[in-house]
Coordinates of C-alpha atoms (C1' of nucleotides) in Angstrom, one line a residue:
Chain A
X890 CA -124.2 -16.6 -9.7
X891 CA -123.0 -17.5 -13.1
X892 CA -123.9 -14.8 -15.3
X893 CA -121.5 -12.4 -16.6
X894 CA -122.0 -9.6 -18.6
X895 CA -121.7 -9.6 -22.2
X896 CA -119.1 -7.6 -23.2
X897 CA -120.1 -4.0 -24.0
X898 CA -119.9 -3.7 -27.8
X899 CA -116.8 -1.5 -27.7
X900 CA -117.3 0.0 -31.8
X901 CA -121.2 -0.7 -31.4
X902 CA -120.7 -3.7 -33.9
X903 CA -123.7 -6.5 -32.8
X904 CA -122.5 -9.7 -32.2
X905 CA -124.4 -11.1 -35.0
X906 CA -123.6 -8.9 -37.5
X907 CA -119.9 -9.8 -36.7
X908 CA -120.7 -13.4 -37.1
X909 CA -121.8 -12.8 -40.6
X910 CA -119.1 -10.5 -41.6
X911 CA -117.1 -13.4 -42.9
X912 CA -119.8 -15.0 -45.0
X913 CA -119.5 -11.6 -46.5
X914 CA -115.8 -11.8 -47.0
X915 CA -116.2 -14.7 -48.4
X916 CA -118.8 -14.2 -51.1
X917 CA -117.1 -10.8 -51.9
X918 CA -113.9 -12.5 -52.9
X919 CA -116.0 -15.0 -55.2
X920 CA -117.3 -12.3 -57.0
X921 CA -113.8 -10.2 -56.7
X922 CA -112.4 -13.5 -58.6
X923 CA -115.1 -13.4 -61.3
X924 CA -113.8 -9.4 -61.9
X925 CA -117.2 -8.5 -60.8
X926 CA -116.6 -4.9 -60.0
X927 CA -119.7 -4.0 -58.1
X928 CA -122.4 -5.9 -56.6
X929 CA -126.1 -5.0 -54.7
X930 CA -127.3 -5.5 -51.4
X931 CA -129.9 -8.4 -53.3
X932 CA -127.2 -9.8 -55.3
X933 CA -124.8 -10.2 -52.5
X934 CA -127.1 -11.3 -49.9
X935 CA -128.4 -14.3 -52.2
X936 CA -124.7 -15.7 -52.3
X937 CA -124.1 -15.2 -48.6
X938 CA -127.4 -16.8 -48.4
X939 CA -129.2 -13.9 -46.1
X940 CA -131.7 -11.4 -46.9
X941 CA -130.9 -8.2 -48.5
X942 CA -132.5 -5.9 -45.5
X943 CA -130.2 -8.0 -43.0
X944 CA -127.0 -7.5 -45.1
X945 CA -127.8 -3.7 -45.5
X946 CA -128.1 -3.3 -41.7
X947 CA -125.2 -5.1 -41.5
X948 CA -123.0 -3.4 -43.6
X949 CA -124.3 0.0 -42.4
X950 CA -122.7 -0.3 -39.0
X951 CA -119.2 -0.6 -40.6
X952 CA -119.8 3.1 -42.6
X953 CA -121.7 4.2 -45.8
X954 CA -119.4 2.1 -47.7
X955 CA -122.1 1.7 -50.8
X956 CA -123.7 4.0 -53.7
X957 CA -127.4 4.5 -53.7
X958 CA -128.5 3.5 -57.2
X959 CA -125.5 1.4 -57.6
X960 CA -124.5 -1.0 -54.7
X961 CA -121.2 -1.4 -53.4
X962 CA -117.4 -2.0 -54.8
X963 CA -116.7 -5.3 -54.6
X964 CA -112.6 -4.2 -53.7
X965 CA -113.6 -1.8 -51.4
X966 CA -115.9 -3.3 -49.2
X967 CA -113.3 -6.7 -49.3
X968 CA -111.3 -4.0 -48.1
X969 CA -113.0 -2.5 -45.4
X970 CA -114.6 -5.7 -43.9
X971 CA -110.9 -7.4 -43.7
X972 CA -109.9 -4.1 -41.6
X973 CA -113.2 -4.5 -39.4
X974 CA -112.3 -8.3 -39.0
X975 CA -108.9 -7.5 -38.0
X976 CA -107.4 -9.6 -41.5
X977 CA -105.3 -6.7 -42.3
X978 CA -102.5 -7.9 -39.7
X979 CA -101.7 -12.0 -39.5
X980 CA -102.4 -13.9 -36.4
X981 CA -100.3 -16.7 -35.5
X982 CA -102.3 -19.6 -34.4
X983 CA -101.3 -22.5 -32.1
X984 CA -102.6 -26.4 -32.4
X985 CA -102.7 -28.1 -29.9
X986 CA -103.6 -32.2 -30.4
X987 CA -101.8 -33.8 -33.7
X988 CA -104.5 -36.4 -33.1
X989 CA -106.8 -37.2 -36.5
X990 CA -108.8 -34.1 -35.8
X991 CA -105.8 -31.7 -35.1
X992 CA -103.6 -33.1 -38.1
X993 CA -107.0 -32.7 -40.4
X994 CA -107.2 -28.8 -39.0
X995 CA -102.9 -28.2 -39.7
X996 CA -103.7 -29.8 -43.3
X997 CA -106.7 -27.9 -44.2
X998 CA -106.4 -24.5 -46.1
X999 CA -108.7 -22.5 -44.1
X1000 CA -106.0 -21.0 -42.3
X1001 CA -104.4 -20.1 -45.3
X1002 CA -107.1 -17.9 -45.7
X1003 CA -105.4 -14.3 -45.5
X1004 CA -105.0 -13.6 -42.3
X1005 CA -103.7 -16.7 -40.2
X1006 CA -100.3 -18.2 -39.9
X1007 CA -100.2 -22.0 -37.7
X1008 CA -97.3 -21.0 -35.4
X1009 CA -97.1 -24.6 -34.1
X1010 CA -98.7 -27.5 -34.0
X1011 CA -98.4 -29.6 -30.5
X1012 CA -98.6 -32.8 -29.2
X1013 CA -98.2 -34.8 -25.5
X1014 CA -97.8 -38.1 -27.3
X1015 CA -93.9 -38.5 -27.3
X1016 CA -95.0 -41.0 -30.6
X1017 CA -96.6 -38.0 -32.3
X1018 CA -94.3 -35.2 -31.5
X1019 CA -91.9 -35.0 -34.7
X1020 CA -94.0 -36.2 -36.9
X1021 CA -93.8 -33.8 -39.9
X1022 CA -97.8 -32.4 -40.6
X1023 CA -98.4 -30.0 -43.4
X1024 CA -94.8 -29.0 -43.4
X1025 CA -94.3 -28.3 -39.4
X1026 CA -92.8 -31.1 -37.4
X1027 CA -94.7 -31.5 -34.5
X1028 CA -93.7 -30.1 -31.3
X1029 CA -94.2 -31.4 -27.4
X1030 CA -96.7 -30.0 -25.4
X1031 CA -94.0 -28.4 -23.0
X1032 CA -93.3 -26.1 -25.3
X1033 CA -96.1 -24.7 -25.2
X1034 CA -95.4 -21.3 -23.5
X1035 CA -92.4 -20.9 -25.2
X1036 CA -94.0 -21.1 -28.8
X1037 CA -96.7 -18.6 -27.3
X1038 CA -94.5 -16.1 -26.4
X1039 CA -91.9 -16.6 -29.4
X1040 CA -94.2 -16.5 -32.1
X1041 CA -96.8 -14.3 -30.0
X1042 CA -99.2 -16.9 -30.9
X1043 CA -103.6 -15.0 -30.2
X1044 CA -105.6 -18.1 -30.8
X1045 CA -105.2 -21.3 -29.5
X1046 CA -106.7 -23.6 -31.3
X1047 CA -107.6 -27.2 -29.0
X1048 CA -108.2 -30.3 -30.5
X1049 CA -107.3 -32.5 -27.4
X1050 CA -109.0 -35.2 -26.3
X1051 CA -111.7 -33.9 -23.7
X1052 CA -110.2 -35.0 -20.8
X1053 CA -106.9 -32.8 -21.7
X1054 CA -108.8 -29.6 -23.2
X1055 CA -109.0 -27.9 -19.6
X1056 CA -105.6 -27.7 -18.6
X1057 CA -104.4 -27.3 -22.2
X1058 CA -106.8 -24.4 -22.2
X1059 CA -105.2 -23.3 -18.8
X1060 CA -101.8 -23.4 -19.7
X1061 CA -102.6 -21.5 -23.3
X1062 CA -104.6 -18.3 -21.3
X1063 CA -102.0 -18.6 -18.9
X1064 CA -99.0 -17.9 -21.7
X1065 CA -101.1 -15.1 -22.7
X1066 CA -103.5 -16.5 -25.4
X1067 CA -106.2 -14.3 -25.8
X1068 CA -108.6 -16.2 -28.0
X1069 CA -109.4 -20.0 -27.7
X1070 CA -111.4 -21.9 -30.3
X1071 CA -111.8 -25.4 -28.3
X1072 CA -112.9 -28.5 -30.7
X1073 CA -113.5 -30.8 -27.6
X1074 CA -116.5 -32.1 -25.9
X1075 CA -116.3 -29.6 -22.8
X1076 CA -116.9 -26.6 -21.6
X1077 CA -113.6 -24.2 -21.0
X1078 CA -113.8 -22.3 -18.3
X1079 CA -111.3 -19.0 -19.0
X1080 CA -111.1 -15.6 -17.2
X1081 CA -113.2 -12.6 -18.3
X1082 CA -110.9 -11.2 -20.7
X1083 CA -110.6 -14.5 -23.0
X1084 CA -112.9 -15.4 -26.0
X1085 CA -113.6 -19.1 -26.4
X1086 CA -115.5 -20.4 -29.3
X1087 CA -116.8 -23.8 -29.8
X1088 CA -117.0 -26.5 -32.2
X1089 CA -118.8 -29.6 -31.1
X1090 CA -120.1 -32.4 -33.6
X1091 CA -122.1 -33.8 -31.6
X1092 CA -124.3 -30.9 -30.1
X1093 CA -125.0 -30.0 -33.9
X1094 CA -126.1 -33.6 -35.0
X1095 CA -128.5 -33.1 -31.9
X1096 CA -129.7 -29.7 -32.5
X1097 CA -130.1 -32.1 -36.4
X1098 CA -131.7 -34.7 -34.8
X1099 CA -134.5 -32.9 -33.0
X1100 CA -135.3 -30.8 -36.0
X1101 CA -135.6 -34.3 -38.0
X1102 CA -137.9 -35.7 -35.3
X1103 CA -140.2 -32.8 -35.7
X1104 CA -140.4 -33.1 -39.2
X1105 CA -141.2 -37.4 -38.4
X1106 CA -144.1 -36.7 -36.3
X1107 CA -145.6 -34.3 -38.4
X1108 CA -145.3 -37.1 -41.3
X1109 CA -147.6 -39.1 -39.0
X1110 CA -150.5 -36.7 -39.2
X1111 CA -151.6 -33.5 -37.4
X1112 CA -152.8 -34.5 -34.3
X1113 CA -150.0 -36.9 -33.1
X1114 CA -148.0 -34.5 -31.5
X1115 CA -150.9 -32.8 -29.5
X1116 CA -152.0 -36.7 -28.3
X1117 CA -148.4 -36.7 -26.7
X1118 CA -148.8 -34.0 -24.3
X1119 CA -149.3 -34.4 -21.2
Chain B
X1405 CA -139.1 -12.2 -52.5
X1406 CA -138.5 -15.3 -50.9
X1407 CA -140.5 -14.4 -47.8
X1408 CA -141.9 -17.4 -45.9
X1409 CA -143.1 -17.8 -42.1
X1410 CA -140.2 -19.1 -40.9
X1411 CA -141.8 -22.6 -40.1
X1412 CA -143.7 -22.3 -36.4
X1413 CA -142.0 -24.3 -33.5
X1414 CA -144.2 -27.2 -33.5
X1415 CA -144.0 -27.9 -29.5
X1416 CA -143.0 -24.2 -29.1
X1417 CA -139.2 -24.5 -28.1
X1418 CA -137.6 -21.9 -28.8
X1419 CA -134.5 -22.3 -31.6
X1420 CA -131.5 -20.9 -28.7
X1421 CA -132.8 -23.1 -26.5
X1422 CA -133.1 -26.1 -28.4
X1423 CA -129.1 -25.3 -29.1
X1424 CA -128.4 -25.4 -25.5
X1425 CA -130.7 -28.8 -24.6
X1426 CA -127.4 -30.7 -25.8
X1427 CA -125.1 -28.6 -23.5
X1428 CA -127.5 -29.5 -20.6
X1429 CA -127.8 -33.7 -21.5
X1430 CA -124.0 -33.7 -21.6
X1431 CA -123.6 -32.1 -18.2
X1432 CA -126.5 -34.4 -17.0
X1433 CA -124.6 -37.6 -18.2
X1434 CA -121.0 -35.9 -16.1
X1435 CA -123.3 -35.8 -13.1
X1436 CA -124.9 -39.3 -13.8
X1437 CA -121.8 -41.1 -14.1
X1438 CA -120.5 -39.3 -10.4
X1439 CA -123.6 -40.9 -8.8
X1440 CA -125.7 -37.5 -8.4
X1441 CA -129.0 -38.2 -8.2
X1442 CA -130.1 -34.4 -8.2
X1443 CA -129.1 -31.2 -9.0
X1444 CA -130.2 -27.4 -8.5
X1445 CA -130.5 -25.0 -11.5
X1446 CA -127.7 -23.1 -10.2
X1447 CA -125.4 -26.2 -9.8
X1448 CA -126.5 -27.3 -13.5
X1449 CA -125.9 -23.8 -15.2
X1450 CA -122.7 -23.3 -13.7
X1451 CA -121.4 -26.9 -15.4
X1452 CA -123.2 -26.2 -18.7
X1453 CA -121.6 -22.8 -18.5
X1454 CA -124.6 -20.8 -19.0
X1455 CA -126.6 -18.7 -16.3
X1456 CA -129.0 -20.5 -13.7
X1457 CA -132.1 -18.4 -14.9
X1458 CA -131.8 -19.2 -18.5
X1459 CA -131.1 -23.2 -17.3
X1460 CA -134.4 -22.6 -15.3
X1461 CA -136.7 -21.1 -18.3
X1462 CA -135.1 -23.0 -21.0
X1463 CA -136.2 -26.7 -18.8
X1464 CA -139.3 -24.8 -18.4
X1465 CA -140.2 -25.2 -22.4
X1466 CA -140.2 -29.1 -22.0
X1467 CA -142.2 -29.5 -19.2
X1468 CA -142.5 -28.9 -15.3
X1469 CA -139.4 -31.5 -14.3
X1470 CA -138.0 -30.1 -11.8
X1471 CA -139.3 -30.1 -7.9
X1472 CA -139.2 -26.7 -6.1
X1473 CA -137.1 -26.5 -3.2
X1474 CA -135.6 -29.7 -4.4
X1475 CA -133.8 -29.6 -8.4
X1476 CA -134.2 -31.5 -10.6
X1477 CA -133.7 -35.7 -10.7
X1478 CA -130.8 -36.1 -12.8
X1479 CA -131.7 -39.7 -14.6
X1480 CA -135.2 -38.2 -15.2
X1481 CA -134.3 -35.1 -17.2
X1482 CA -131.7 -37.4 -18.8
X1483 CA -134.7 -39.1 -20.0
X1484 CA -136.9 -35.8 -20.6
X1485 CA -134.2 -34.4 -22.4
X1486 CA -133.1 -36.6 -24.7
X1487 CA -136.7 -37.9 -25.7
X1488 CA -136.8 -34.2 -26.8
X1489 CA -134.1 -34.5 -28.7
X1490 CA -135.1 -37.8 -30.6
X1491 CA -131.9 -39.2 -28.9
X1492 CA -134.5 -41.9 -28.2
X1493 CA -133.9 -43.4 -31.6
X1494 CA -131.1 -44.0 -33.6
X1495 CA -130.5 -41.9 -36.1
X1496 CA -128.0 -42.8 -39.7
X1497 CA -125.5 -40.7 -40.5
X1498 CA -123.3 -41.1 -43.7
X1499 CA -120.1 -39.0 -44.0
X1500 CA -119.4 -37.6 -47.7
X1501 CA -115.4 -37.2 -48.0
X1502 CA -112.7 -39.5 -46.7
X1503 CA -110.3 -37.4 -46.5
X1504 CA -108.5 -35.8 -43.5
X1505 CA -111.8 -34.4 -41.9
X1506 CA -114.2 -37.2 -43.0
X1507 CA -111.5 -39.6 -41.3
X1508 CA -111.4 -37.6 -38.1
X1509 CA -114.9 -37.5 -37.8
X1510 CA -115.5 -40.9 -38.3
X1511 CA -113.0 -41.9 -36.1
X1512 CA -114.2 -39.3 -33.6
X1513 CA -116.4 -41.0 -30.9
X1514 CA -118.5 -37.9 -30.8
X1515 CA -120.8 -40.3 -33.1
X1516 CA -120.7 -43.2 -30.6
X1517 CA -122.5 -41.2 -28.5
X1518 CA -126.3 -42.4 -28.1
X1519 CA -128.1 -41.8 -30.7
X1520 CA -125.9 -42.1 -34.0
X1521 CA -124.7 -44.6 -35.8
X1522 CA -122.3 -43.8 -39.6
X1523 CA -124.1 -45.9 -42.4
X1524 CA -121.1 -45.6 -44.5
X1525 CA -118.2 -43.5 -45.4
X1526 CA -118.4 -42.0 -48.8
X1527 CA -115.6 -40.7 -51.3
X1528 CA -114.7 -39.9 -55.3
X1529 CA -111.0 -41.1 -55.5
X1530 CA -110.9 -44.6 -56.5
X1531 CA -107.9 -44.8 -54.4
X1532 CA -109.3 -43.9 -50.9
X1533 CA -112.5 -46.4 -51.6
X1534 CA -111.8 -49.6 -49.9
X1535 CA -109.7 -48.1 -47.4
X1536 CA -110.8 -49.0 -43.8
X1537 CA -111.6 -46.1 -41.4
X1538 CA -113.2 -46.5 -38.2
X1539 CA -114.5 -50.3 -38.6
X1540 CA -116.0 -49.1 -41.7
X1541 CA -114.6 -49.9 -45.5
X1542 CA -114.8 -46.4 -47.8
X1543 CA -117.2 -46.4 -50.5
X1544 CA -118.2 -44.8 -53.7
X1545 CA -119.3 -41.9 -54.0
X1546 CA -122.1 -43.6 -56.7
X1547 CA -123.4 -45.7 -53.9
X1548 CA -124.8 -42.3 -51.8
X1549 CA -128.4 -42.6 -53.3
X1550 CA -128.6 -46.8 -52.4
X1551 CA -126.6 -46.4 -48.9
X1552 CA -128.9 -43.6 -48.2
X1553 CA -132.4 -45.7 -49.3
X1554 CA -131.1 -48.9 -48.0
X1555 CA -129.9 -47.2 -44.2
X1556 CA -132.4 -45.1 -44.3
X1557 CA -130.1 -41.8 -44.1
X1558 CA -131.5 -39.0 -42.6
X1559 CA -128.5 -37.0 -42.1
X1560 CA -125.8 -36.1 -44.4
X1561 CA -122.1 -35.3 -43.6
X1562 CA -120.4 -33.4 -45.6
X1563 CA -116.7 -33.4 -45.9
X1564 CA -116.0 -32.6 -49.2
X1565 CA -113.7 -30.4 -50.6
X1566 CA -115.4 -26.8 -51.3
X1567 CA -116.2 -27.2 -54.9
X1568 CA -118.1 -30.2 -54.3
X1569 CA -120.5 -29.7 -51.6
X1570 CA -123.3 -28.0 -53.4
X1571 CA -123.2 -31.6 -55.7
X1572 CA -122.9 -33.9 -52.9
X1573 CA -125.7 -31.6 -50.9
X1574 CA -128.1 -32.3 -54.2
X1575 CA -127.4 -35.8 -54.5
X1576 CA -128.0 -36.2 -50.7
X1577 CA -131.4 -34.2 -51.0
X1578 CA -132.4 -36.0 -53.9
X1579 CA -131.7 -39.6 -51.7
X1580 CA -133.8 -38.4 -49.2
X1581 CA -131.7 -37.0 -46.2
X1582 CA -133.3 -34.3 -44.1
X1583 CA -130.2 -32.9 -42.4
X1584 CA -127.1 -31.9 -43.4
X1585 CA -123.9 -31.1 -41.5
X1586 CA -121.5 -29.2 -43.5
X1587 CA -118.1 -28.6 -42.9
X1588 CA -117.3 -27.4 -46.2
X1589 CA -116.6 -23.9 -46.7
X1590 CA -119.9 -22.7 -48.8
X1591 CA -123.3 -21.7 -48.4
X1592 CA -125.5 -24.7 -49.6
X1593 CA -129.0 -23.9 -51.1
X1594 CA -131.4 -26.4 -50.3
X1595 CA -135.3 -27.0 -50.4
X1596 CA -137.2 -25.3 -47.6
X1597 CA -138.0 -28.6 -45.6
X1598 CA -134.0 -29.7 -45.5
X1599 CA -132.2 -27.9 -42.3
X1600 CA -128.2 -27.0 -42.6
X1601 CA -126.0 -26.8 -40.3
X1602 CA -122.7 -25.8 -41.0
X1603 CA -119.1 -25.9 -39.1
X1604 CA -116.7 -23.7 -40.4
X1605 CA -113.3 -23.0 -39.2
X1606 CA -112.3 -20.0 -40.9
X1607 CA -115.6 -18.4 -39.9
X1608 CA -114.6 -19.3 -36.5
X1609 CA -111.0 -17.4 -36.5
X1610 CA -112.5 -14.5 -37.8
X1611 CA -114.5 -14.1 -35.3
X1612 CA -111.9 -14.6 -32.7
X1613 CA -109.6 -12.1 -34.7
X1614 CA -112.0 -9.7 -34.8
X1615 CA -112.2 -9.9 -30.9
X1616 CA -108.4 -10.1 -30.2
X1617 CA -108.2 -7.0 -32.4
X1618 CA -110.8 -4.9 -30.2
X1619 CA -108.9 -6.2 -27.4
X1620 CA -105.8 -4.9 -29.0
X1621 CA -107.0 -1.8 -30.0
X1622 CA -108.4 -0.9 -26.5
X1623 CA -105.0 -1.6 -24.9
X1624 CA -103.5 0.7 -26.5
X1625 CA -105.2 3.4 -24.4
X1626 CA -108.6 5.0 -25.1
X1627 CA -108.9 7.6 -27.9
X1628 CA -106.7 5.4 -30.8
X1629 CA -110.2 3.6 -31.7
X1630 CA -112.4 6.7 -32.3
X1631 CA -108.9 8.5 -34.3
X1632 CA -109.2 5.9 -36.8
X1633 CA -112.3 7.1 -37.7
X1634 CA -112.7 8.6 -41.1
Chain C
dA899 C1' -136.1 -22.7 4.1
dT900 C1' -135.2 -23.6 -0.6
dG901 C1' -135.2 -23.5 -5.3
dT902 C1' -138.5 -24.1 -9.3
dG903 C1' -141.5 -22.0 -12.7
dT904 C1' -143.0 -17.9 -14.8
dG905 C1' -145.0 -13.3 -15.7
dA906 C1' -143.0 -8.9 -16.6
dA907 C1' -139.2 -6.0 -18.1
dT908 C1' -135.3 -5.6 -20.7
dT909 C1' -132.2 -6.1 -24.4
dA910 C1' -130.9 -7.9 -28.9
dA911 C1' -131.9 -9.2 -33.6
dT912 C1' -134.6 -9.1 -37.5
dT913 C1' -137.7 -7.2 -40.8
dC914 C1' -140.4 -3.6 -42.8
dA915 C1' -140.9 0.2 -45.6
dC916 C1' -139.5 4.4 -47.5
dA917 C1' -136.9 8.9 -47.6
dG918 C1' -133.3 10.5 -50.1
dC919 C1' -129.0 10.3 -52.9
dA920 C1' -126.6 9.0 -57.3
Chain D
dT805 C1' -135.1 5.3 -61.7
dG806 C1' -132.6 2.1 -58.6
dC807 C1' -130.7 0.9 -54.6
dT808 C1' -128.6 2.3 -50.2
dG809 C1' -129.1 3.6 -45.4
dT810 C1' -132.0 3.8 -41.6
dG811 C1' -135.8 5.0 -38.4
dA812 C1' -139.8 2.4 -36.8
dA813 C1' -142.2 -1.9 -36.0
dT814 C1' -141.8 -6.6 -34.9
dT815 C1' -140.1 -10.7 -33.1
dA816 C1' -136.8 -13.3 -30.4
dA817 C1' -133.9 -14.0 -26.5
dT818 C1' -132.4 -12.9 -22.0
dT819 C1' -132.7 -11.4 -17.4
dC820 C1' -135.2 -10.0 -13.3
dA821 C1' -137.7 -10.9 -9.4
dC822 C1' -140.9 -13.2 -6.7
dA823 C1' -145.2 -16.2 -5.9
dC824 C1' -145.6 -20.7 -4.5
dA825 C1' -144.9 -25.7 -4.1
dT826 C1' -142.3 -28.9 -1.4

DNA sequence: ATGTGTGAATTAATTCACAGCA
DNA sequence: TGCTGTGAATTAATTCACACAT
């Protein structure tokens, strides 16, 4: 069989709520650098672009961090949704591919973001490795476990090609990576006690795709898409 | 309140399922290209990573494919699938930002795969227009509204720095594109009959940290969670 | 025999709607 | 009065388990 079971939810936090915790974050320190001091369930949940009954429920698994009549402290729920999230400590981070993809990830400031440090940034191309990318010079593949277990490097993030991403993947859980977040075209397989995420361009200009179909055949005319069945 | 029914499934497939059809055509195409001519849910659901029941119910939405006692035939649900999709057609992309994502994606093959074609590369900075990327030659910004009439665009790519999503998202809308892709870091608001997707890496650590924390927190012996309690 | 297709059961996520606190 | 926090209701997704076609 190839089910396994989902992780007991060890604080009680749902997946989804955890999922949009960020968007949170990140609306709460817009409005933190507009000196907005407090803010509503409404108001919030129109910039994080959800509905204020979701964002309430969500919010009320972390605590009773708000003030009935008032809303809640822009500061203080930052605060308290960083410490949920785990931002509070940094997490060294590990690229691995200083292909187009991997250099654009090193360059980009979303790991900048509080919270994340890139520890390394790896290549297997002997013509890559040294290359200087947003001030790291690029280091061989090899190295690997060392940088894991020197810079306790969590998350391993893999922007191989797809053919590489398994045993990159491998060799990362196997230095004691706990968390992969895999940009290639595969699916990882990793032992029970490591989180992969996924990134994959071309499953979302599918899941695009189909939606844009449906909204084609209903252009034609009702009817159309009934005459297709079978 | 913004309330709306939340537009019905046309053909009835359901939204998670629709996410996974692309993880399924992918595995389909592995299997192809090795010369299997059929394959059991089990054997399926254990290469697309997901559990054989849910492979079994989520085919089950498109149709009766499959032949009991048998599997499936793995060129025909090729087919089945992607004609679900609308891989069937090609469909014109146009990638908004040159810079170190917008390169990597349009250099990524992830495109090449059936179905998608990039109309054109679009940026702002005079000096990155003309610059060749991926067989194609960057272009202006102002162009957007003619490449997207004349290549018939119906999905937008957005690779923009933050601040200028929400005005490359309008423009697109107002051109005539149906689906964006955004990798910029910001919730886009957009009329009710254009679908977003968005890829967003910081999102994605979070997530993971948020994970590796509980992990953390749990090795450190039962008891140390519930004391942090207030 | 074997493995699909699917009702029924279960679990998760969302939304409603309002009691109750500031 | 205004807005949070939350039970209750609803809807969606997953999993079970087995009848039945091949």
């Amino acid at each position: 069989m190839t089910s396994r079971t989902p992780r007991p939810r060890e604080r009680g936090i749902p997946e989804a709520t955890v999922a949009r915790l960020p968007l949170y974050l990140r609306a709460l320190h817009g409005l933190s650098e507009r000196g907005t001091p407090t803010v509503s369930s409404e108001e919030l949940a129109s910039v994080a672009g959800v509905n204020s009954a979701k964002l309430r429920k969500d919010l009320s698994h972390l605590g009773s961090y708000g003030t009935r009549g008032v809303g809640y402290d822009v500061e203080y729920l930052i605060y308290q949704i960083s410490r949920e999230l785990g931002l509070t400590q940094d997490w060294s981070v590990a690229i691995i591919g200083a292909g187009n993809l991997g250099r654009a990830l090193a360059d980009y400031g979303g790991f900048g973001t509080r919270g994340f440090r890139i520890a390394a940034l790896l290549d297997a191309d002997p013509k890559t490795v040294g290359r200087e990318v947003a001030g790291l010079s690029v280091r061989h593949i090899d190295e690997l476990e060392d940088v894991v277990s020197d810079e306790k490097v969590s998350i391993g993030v893999i922007a191989t090609p797809a053919a590489a991403a398994q045993g990159v993947c491998d060799r990362c859980v196997g230095a004691g990576v706990g968390s992969i977040l895999n940009f290639a075209p595969v699916v990882l397989n990793v032992p029970e006690h490591v989180d992969v995420r996924k990134v994959d361009l071309s499953i979302e200009l599918q899941i695009l795709a189909f939606h844009e179909q449906r909204k084609a055949v209903g252009r034609r005319g009702p009817g159309w898409a009934d005459a297709l069945e079978v």
